Amino acid sequence: LIHGLIERTADLVLQKPRTVHISPTYRCTLKCMQCDLWRLPNDGELSSSRWIGVIKAFKEYLGPFALKISGGEPFLVPGMMELVERAKAMDLYVGISTNGTLLNDETARRIVRAGVDEVHVSIDSMNPKIHDHMRGAPLAFKRAMQAIERLASLNGETKICLATVITSLNLEGLMDLVIWAANNPGLYTITLQALFQNFGAPYDPAWWKRSELWPRDRDLVTSVFDRLMDYKSSHWELANPMNQLAAMKDYFLHPDRTPTAVCHAGKTDIAVDPFGGLRLCFSLPPIGNLLRSSPGRLLHSKEAAKRRKQIASCKRSCNLLNCNYEDVRRDSSP
Ligand SMILES: C[S@@+](CC[C@H](N)C(=O)[O-])C[C@H]1O[C@@H](n2cnc3c(N)ncnc32)[C@H](O)[C@@H]1O
Ligand code: SF4
Ligand code: SF4
């Protein structure tokens, strides 16, 4: 009873998250150059029935929320479509991020029939050789495009979106990809993602100096971002906010600079790792495990308060990640 009262009082002060990102697995069908998640251990992943329990617990605590399913490759998880269908039956907003390699006809039909709100398919370049090189597999582009075609041919309500990570390899052709996506009637939006240190790798502040994916041609960075911002002014299909594009340009030109934006991690968006660990920030340790405690308890725990302090003073640049970004300046924030 006392704990319930404390939680309710704390809820008046703390804003409840609106989006829960789950990674039911770090395993993957691909080994992309920009990602090390597939290298991580996978012992103790929750089963899809456990995930349904976790999602129900969030629904009880948060009321309606957006569930974003990512990974690893989500369609590697047995029972993934049952999980998705149950989440839709709970009236949640559901989005899935995928590399497309496992999205067959049957899965596409179930996605659309269940009323999944958005599917983000990763496409890094219109040039199949560049996409396949970045994604580490010869047929990655073909399979991702087939996934898009399968979903689009069903003419359902599911929004089909592209997700693209910006690197030295695809920067030159980025405008072509954005224009193609914006003009494709089957697609809803394209979202660009600045390159960060490989997901899943231990933090190294100088990672970009060693990365062959880091764009080093400063004139090219400037001209591509200027064109993107010009395009954005008349095309909502490029989903990134204008100020985020400007911040990305700055980030690519000055990777050593301390970011001026406060990191938004753990406020509107929180994440659950494959083992049930609830995370306010993807790279800091979990605040606890949802197999042993409820979302409300964990979000109001001492560990959560400690993590919020760490986030407020964090000087890394991954506040630019799409799930963390908020245009709040350090000097003007309360
Ligand atoms: C981690 S993946 C998981 C979903 C699925 N496997 C896929 O590739 O779409 C989600 C998104 O993160 C992006 N990503 C991976 N590593 C990244 C990095 N180091 N920096 C920025 N984005 C990255 C991927 O390109 C993909 O669009
Ligand atoms: S970015 Fe996605 S497809 Fe590529 S290795 Fe990571 S999880 Fe797999
Ligand atoms: S900038 Fe934000 S998301 Fe990145 S490590 Fe720091 S707290 Fe986490």
GROMACS .gro file of N, CA and C in nm, residues 4 6-20 57-66 264 266-270 280 295-297 299-300 308:
model
  117
    4GLY      N    1   0.259   0.168  -0.321
    4GLY     CA    2   0.165   0.216  -0.423
    4GLY      C    3   0.149   0.368  -0.412
    6ILE      N    4   0.362   0.583  -0.275
    6ILE     CA    5   0.487   0.650  -0.316
    6ILE      C    6   0.494   0.656  -0.469
    7GLU      N    7   0.459   0.542  -0.534
    7GLU     CA    8   0.464   0.539  -0.680
    7GLU      C    9   0.373   0.644  -0.741
    8ARG      N   10   0.250   0.652  -0.687
    8ARG     CA   11   0.154   0.748  -0.744
    8ARG      C   12   0.202   0.892  -0.725
    9THR      N   13   0.260   0.921  -0.608
    9THR     CA   14   0.311   1.056  -0.583
    9THR      C   15   0.427   1.085  -0.678
   10ALA      N   16   0.517   0.987  -0.691
   10ALA     CA   17   0.633   1.007  -0.779
   10ALA      C   18   0.588   1.028  -0.924
   11ASP      N   19   0.479   0.959  -0.964
   11ASP     CA   20   0.429   0.974  -1.101
   11ASP      C   21   0.384   1.117  -1.131
   12LEU      N   22   0.342   1.188  -1.023
   12LEU     CA   23   0.300   1.326  -1.043
   12LEU      C   24   0.421   1.413  -1.078
   13VAL      N   25   0.539   1.373  -1.026
   13VAL     CA   26   0.661   1.451  -1.051
   13VAL      C   27   0.729   1.404  -1.179
   14LEU      N   28   0.745   1.271  -1.189
   14LEU     CA   29   0.815   1.214  -1.305
   14LEU      C   30   0.716   1.188  -1.418
   15GLN      N   31   0.757   1.223  -1.537
   15GLN     CA   32   0.673   1.195  -1.653
   15GLN      C   33   0.683   1.044  -1.682
   16LYS      N   34   0.570   0.979  -1.712
   16LYS     CA   35   0.579   0.836  -1.747
   16LYS      C   36   0.629   0.821  -1.891
   17PRO      N   37   0.708   0.718  -1.920
   17PRO     CA   38   0.752   0.698  -2.058
   17PRO      C   39   0.632   0.671  -2.150
   18ARG      N   40   0.648   0.706  -2.275
   18ARG     CA   41   0.541   0.681  -2.372
   18ARG      C   42   0.578   0.572  -2.473
   19THR      N   43   0.708   0.544  -2.481
   19THR     CA   44   0.753   0.443  -2.578
   19THR      C   45   0.846   0.344  -2.510
   20VAL      N   46   0.818   0.216  -2.531
   20VAL     CA   47   0.904   0.111  -2.476
   20VAL      C   48   0.966   0.037  -2.595
   57ALA      N   49   0.246  -0.606  -1.824
   57ALA     CA   50   0.283  -0.531  -1.704
   57ALA      C   51   0.302  -0.382  -1.739
   58PHE      N   52   0.362  -0.355  -1.854
   58PHE     CA   53   0.377  -0.215  -1.898
   58PHE      C   54   0.240  -0.152  -1.923
   59LYS      N   55   0.151  -0.229  -1.986
   59LYS     CA   56   0.018  -0.174  -2.017
   59LYS      C   57  -0.054  -0.137  -1.887
   60GLU      N   58  -0.041  -0.225  -1.787
   60GLU     CA   59  -0.107  -0.195  -1.658
   60GLU      C   60  -0.051  -0.068  -1.596
   61TYR      N   61   0.079  -0.047  -1.609
   61TYR     CA   62   0.141   0.068  -1.544
   61TYR      C   63   0.128   0.196  -1.628
   62LEU      N   64   0.147   0.182  -1.760
   62LEU     CA   65   0.154   0.303  -1.843
   62LEU      C   66   0.020   0.341  -1.906
   63GLY      N   67  -0.072   0.244  -1.916
   63GLY     CA   68  -0.189   0.267  -2.000
   63GLY      C   69  -0.143   0.252  -2.145
   64PRO      N   70  -0.203   0.325  -2.240
   64PRO     CA   71  -0.162   0.309  -2.380
   64PRO      C   72  -0.018   0.356  -2.399
   65PHE      N   73   0.059   0.284  -2.475
   65PHE     CA   74   0.197   0.327  -2.505
   65PHE      C   75   0.238   0.272  -2.640
   66ALA      N   76   0.352   0.318  -2.690
   66ALA     CA   77   0.403   0.267  -2.818
   66ALA      C   78   0.508   0.161  -2.788
  264HIS      N   79   1.813   1.278  -2.374
  264HIS     CA   80   1.673   1.258  -2.338
  264HIS      C   81   1.647   1.114  -2.292
  266GLY      N   82   1.570   0.771  -2.136
  266GLY     CA   83   1.501   0.729  -2.013
  266GLY      C   84   1.384   0.818  -1.975
  267LYS      N   85   1.353   0.920  -2.056
  267LYS     CA   86   1.239   1.005  -2.022
  267LYS      C   87   1.114   0.954  -2.095
  268THR      N   88   1.099   0.991  -2.221
  268THR     CA   89   0.981   0.942  -2.294
  268THR      C   90   1.003   0.800  -2.343
  269ASP      N   91   1.131   0.763  -2.363
  269ASP     CA   92   1.162   0.631  -2.420
  269ASP      C   93   1.248   0.549  -2.325
  270ILE      N   94   1.208   0.425  -2.304
  270ILE     CA   95   1.291   0.333  -2.223
  270ILE      C   96   1.308   0.204  -2.303
  280LEU      N   97   1.736   0.266  -1.893
  280LEU     CA   98   1.701   0.405  -1.925
  280LEU      C   99   1.788   0.452  -2.040
  295PRO      N  100   0.738  -0.268  -1.373
  295PRO     CA  101   0.793  -0.146  -1.433
  295PRO      C  102   0.785  -0.027  -1.337
  296GLY      N  103   0.673  -0.011  -1.267
  296GLY     CA  104   0.655   0.104  -1.177
  296GLY      C  105   0.761   0.105  -1.067
  297ARG      N  106   0.780  -0.012  -1.005
  297ARG     CA  107   0.879  -0.022  -0.897
  297ARG      C  108   1.019   0.013  -0.948
  299LEU      N  109   1.107   0.188  -1.215
  299LEU     CA  110   1.123   0.327  -1.258
  299LEU      C  111   1.130   0.424  -1.141
  300HIS      N  112   1.083   0.381  -1.023
  300HIS     CA  113   1.090   0.467  -0.905
  300HIS      C  114   1.196   0.422  -0.806
  308ARG      N  115   1.940   0.835  -1.370
  308ARG     CA  116   1.896   0.965  -1.424
  308ARG      C  117   2.003   1.071  -1.404
   0.00000   0.00000   0.00000
